[in-house]
PDB file of C-alpha atoms and ligand atoms in Angstrom:
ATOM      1  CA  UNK A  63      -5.289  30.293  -1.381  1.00 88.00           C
ATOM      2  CA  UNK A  64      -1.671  29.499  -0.690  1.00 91.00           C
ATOM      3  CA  UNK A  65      -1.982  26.596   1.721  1.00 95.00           C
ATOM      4  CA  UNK A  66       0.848  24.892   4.061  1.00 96.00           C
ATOM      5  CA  UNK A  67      -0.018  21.430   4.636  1.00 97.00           C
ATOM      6  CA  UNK A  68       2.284  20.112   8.098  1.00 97.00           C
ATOM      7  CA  UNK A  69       1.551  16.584   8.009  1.00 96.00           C
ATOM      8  CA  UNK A  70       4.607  13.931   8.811  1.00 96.00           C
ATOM      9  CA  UNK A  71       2.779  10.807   6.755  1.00 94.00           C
ATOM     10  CA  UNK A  72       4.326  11.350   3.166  1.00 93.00           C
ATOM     11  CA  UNK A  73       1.783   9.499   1.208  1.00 93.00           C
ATOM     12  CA  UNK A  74      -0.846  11.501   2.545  1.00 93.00           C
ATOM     13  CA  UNK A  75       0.822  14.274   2.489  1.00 95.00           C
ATOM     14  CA  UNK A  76       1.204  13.685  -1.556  1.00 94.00           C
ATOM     15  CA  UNK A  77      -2.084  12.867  -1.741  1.00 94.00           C
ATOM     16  CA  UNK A  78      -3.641  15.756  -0.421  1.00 95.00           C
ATOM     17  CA  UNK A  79      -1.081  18.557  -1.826  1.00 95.00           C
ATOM     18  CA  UNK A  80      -2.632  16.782  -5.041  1.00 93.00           C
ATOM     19  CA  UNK A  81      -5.844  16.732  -4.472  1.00 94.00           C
ATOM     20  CA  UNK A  82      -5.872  20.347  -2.768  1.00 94.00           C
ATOM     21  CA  UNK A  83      -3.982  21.872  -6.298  1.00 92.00           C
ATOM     22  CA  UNK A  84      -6.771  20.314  -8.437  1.00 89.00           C
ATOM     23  CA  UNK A  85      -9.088  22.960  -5.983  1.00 87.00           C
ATOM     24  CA  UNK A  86      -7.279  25.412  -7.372  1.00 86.00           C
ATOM     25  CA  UNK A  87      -4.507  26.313  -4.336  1.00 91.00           C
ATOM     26  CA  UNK A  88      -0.631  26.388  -3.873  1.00 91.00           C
ATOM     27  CA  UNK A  89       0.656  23.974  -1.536  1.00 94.00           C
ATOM     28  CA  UNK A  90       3.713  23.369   0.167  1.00 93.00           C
ATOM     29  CA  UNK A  91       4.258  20.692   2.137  1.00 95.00           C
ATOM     30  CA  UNK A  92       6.410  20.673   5.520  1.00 96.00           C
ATOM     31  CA  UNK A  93       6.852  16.995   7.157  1.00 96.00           C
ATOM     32  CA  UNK A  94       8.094  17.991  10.236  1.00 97.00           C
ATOM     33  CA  UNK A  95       6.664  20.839  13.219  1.00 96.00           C
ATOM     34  CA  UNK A  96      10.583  22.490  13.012  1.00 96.00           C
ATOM     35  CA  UNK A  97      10.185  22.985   8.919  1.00 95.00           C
ATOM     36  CA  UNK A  98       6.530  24.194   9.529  1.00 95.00           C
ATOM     37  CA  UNK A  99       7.366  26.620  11.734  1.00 94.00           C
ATOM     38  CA  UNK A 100       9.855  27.951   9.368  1.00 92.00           C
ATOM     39  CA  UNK A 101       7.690  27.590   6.358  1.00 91.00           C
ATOM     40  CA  UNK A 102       4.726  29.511   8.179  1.00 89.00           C
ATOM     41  CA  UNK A 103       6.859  32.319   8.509  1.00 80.00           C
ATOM     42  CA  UNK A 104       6.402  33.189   4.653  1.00 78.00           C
ATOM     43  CA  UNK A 105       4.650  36.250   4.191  1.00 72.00           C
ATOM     44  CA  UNK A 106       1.305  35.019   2.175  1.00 81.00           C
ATOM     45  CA  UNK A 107       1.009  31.643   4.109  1.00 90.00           C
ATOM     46  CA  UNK A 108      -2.981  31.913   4.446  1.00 91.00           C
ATOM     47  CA  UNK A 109      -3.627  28.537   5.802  1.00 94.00           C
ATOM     48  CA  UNK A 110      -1.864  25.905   7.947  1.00 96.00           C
ATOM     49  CA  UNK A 111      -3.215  22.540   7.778  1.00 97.00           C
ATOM     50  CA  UNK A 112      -1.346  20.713  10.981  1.00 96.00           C
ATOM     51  CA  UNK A 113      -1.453  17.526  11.841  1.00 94.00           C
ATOM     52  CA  UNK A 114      -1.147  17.515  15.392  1.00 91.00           C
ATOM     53  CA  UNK A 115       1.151  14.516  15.699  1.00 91.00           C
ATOM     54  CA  UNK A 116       4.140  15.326  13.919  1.00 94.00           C
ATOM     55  CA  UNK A 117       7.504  13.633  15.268  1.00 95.00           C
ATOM     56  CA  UNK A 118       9.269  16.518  16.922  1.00 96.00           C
ATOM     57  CA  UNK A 119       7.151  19.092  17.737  1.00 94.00           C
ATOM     58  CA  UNK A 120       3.731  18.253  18.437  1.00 92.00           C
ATOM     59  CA  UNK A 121       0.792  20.094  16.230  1.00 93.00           C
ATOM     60  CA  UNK A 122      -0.442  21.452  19.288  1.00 92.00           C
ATOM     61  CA  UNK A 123       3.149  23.140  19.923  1.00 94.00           C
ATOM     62  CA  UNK A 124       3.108  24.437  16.683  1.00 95.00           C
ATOM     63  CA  UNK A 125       0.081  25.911  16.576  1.00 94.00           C
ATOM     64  CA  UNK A 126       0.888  27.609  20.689  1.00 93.00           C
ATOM     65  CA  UNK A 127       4.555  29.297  18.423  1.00 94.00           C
ATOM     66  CA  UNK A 128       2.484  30.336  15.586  1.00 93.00           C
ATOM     67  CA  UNK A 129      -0.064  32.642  17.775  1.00 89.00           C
ATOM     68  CA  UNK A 130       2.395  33.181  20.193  1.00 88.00           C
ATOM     69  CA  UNK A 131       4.269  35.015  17.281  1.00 88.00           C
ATOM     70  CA  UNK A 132       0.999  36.358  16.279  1.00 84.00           C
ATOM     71  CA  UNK A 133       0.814  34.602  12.839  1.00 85.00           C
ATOM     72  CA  UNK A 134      -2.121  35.865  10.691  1.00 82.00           C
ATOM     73  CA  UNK A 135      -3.001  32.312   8.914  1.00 90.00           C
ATOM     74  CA  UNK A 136      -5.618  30.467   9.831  1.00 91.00           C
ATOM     75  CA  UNK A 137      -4.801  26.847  11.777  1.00 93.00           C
ATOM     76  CA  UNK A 138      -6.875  23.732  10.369  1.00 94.00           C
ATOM     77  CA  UNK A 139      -5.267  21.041  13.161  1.00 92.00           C
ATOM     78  CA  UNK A 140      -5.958  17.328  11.889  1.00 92.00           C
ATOM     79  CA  UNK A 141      -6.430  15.084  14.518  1.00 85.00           C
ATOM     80  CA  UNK A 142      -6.425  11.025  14.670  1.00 77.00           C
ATOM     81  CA  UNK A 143      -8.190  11.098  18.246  1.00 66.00           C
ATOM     82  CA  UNK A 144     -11.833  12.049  18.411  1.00 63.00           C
ATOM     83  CA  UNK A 145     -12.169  13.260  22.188  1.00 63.00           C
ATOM     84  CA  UNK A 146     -13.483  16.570  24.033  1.00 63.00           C
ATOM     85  CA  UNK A 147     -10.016  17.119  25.312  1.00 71.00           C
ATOM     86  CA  UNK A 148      -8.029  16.797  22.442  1.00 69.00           C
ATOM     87  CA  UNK A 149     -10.368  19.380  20.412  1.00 69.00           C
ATOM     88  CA  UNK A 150     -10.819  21.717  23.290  1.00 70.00           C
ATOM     89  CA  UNK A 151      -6.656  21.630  23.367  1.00 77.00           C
ATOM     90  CA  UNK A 152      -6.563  22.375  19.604  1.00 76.00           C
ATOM     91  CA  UNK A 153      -8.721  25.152  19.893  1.00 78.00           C
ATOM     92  CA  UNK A 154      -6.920  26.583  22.950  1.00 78.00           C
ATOM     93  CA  UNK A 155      -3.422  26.361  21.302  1.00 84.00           C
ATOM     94  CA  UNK A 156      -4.852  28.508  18.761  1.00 85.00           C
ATOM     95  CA  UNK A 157      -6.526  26.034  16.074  1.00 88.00           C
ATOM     96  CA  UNK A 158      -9.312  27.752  14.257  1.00 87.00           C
ATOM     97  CA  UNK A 159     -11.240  24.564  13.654  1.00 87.00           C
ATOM     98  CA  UNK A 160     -10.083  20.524  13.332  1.00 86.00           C
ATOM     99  CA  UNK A 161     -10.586  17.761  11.279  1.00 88.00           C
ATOM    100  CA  UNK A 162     -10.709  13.922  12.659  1.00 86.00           C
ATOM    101  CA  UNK A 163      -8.657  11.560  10.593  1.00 86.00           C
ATOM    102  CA  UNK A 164      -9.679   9.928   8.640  1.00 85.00           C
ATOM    103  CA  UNK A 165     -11.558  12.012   6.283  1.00 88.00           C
ATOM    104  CA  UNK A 166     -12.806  12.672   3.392  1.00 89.00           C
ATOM    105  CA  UNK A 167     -11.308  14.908   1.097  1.00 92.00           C
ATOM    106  CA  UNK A 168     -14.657  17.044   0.413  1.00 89.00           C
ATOM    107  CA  UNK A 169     -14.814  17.741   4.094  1.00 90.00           C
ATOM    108  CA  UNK A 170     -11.511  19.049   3.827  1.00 94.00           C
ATOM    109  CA  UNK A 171     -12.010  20.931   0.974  1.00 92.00           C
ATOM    110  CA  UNK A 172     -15.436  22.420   2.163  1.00 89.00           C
ATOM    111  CA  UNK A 173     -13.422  23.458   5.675  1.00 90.00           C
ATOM    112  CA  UNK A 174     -10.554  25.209   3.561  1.00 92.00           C
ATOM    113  CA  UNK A 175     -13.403  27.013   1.834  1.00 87.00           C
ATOM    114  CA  UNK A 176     -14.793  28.311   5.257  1.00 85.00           C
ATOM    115  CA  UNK A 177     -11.599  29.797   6.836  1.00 87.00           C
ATOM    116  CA  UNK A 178     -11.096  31.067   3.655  1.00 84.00           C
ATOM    117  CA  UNK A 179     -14.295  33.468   3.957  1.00 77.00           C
ATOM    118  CA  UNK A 180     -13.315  34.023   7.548  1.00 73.00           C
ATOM    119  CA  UNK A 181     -10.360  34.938   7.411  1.00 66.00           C
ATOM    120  CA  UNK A 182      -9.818  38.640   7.442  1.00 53.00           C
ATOM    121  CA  UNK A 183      -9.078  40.176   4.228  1.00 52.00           C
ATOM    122  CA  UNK A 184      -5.544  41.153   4.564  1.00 47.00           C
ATOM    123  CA  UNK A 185      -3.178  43.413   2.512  1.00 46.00           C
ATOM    124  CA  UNK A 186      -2.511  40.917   0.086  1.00 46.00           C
ATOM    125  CA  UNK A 187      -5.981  40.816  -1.070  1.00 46.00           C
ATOM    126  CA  UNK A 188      -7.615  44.210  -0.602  1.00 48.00           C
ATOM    127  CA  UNK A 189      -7.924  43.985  -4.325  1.00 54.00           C
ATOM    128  CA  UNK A 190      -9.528  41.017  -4.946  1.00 69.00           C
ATOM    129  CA  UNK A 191      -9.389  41.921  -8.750  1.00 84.00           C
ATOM    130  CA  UNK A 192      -6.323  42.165 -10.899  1.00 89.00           C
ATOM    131  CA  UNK A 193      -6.608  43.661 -14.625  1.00 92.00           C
ATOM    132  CA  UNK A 194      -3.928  44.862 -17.630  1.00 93.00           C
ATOM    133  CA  UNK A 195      -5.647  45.558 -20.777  1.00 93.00           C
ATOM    134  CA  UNK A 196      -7.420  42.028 -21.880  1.00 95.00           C
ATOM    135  CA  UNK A 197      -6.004  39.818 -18.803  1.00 96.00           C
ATOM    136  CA  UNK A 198      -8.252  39.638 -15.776  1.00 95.00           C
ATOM    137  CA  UNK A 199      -7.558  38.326 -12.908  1.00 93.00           C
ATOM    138  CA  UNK A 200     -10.321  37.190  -9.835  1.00 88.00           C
ATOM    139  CA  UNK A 201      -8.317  36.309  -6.702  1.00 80.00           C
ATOM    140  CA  UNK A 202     -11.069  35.055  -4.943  1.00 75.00           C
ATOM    141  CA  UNK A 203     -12.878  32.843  -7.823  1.00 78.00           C
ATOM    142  CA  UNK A 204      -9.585  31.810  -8.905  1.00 82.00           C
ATOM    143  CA  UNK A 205     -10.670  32.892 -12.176  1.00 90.00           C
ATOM    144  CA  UNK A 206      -8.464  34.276 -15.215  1.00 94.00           C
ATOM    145  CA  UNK A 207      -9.802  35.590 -18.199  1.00 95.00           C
ATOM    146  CA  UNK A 208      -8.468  37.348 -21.533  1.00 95.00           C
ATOM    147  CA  UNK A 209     -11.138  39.423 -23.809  1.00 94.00           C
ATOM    148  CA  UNK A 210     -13.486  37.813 -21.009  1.00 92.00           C
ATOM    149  CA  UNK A 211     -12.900  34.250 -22.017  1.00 93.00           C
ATOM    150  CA  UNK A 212     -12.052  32.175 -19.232  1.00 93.00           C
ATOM    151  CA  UNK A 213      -8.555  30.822 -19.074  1.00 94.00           C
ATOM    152  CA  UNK A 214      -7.192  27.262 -17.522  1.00 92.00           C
ATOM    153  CA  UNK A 215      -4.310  28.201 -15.523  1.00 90.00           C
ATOM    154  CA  UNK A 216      -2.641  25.470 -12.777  1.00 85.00           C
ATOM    155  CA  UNK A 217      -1.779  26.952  -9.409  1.00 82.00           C
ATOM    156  CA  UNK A 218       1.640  28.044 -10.105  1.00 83.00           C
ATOM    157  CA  UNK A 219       0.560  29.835 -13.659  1.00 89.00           C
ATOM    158  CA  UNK A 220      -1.690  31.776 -11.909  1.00 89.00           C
ATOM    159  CA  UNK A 221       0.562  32.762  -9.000  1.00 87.00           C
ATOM    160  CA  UNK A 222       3.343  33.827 -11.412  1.00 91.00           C
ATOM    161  CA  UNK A 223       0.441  35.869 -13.226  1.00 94.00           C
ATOM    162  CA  UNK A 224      -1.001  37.282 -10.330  1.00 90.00           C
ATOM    163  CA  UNK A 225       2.785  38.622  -9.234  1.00 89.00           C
ATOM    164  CA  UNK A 226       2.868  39.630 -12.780  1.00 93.00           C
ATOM    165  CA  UNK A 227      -0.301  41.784 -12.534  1.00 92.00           C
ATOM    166  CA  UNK A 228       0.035  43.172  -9.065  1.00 86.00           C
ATOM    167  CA  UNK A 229       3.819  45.208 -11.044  1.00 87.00           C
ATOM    168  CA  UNK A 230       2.536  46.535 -14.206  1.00 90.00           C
ATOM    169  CA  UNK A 231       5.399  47.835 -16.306  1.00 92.00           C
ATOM    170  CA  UNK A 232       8.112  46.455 -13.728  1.00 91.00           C
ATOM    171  CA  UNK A 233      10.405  44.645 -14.233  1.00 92.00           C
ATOM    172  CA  UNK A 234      10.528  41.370 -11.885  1.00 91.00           C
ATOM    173  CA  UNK A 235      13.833  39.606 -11.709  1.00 91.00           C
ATOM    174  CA  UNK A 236      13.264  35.559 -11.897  1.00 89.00           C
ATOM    175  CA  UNK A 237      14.386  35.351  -8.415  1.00 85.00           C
ATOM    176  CA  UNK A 238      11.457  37.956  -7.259  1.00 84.00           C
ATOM    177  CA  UNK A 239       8.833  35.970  -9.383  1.00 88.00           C
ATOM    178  CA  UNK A 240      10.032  32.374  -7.607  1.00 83.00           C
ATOM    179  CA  UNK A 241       9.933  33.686  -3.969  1.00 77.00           C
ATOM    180  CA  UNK A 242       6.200  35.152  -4.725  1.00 75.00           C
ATOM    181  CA  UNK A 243       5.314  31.885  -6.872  1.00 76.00           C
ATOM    182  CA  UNK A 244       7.026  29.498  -5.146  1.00 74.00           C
ATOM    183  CA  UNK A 245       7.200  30.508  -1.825  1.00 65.00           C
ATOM    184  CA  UNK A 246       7.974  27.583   0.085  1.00 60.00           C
ATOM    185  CA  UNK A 247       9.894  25.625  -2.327  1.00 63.00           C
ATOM    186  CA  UNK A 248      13.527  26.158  -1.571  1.00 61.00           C
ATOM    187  CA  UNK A 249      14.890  23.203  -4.357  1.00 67.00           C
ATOM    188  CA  UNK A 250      13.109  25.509  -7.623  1.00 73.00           C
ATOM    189  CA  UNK A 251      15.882  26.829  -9.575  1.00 79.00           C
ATOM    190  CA  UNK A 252      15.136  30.284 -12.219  1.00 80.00           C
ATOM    191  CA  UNK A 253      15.080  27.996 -14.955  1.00 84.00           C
ATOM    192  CA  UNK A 254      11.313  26.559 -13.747  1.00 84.00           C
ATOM    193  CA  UNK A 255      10.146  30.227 -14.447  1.00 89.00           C
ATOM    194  CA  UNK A 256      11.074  30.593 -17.857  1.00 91.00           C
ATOM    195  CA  UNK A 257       9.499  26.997 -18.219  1.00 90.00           C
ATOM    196  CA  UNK A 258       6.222  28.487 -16.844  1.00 91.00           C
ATOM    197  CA  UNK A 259       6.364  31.972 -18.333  1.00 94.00           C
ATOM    198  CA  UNK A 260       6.113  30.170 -21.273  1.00 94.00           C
ATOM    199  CA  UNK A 261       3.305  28.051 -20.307  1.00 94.00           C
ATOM    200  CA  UNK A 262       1.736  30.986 -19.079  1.00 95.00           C
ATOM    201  CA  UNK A 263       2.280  33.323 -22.606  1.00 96.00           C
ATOM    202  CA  UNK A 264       0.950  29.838 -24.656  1.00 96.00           C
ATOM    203  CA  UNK A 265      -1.907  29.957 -22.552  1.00 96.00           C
ATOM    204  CA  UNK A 266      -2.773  33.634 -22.918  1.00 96.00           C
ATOM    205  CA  UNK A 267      -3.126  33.216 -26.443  1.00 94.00           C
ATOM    206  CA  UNK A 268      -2.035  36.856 -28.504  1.00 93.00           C
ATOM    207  CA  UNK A 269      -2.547  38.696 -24.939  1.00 95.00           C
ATOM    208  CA  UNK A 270       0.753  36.484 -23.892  1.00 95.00           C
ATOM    209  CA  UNK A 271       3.133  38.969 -25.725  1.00 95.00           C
ATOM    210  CA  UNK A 272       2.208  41.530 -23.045  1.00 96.00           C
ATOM    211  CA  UNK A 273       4.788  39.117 -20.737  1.00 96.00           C
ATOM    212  CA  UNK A 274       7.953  40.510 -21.759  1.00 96.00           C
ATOM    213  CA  UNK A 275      11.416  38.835 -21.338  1.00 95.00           C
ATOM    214  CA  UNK A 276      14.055  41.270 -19.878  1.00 94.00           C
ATOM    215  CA  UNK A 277      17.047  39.742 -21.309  1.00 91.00           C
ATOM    216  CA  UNK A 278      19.419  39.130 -18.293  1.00 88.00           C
ATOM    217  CA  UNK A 279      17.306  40.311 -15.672  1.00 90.00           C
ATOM    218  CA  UNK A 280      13.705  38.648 -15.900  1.00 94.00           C
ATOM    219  CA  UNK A 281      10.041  39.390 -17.476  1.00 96.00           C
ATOM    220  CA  UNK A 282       7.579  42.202 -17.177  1.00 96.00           C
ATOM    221  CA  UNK A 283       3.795  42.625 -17.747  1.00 96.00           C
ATOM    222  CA  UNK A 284       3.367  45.438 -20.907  1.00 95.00           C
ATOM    223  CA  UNK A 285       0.682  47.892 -19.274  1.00 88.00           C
ATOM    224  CA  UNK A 286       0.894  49.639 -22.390  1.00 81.00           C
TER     225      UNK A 286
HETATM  226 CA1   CA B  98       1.244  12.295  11.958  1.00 96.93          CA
END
């Protein structure tokens, strides 16, 4: 899932974009409501994770914009204050569900996993599976394999792939492959995708030649 994580508290913001990319998902990280807001605007933005206080605009805020512009993603608020109110608030801004700090991180996990099978199945993954020749690719298992060997791929490997696979035969210019890999991330430069198209081809084994460099321009996937 490609997850936005609002929260204001840096370390545990780090800690859980960590822990939250070891479950397989792409995170970016806002620290402020103003930045969220902007982030969440991202086509592919599936979850928000909001913290509801956040030192400008309140989570609550946030989440009131987000449905008022009629934002698809599902809201996780995260809440230090365990009362009726505050909950029945979060829900009425537009929160799907909440989490009371502090947590732990399986609870958080095991949430994600429930709005994830809630949430309607938009356009982005009508096709849950992706396939060229040997490379398959299961969007919802989070599962790559080649010749039907499962492959290790870290969340940005298999975002670039996925892009990869959804434009068989096109070519994708670097800066098309960072805005669908890396989203959120305005400080990535081109050069991090030739660093990871590499990773990527190593990892593929001999089905990695299929990722072509376009000298110039950018890479394509071989259909052929
Ligand atoms: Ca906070």
């Amino acid at each position: 899932m490609h997850l936005l994580l609002v929260e204001d508290d840096e370390r545990l913001g780090r800690v859980l974009k960590r822990l939250l990319e070891e479950d397989r998902h792409v995170v970016d990280v806002a620290t402020d409501g103003q930045s969220g807001l902007d982030f969440a605007e991202s086509e592919g933005i599936e979850i928000v994770i909001l913290d509801v206080g956040l030192p400008d605009i309140s989570g609550l805020e946030v989440a009131r914009r987000l449905r008022k512009r009629g934002t698809q993603a599902a809201i996780l608020m995260l809440t230090a204050r365990d009362t009726v109110n505050d909950r029945v608030t979060g829900l009425d801004a537009g929160a799907d569900d909440y989490l009371v700090k502090p947590f732990a991180f399986e609870e958080l996990s095991a949430r994600i996993r429930a709005l994830a099978r809630r949430t309607e199945p938009g356009p982005r993954r009508a096709d849950p599976r992706l396939e060229v020749g040997p490379i398959a690719l299961d969007e919802a298992g989070r599962r790559v394999t080649v010749d039907g060997r499962p492959i290790d791929l870290s969340p940005r490997e298999f975002s670039l792939l996925e892009c990869l696979l959804r434009h068989p035969g096109q070519t994708l210019t670097r800066d098309q492959l960072l805005d669908q890999a890396w989203p959120y991330s305005a400080a990535v430069t081109p050069n991090a995708v030739d660093a990871y198209v590499h990773y990527l081809r190593t990892k593929l084994g001999t089905a990695g030649s299929r990722v072509e460099t376009i000298r110039g321009v950018g890479y394509r996937l071989s259909d052929a």
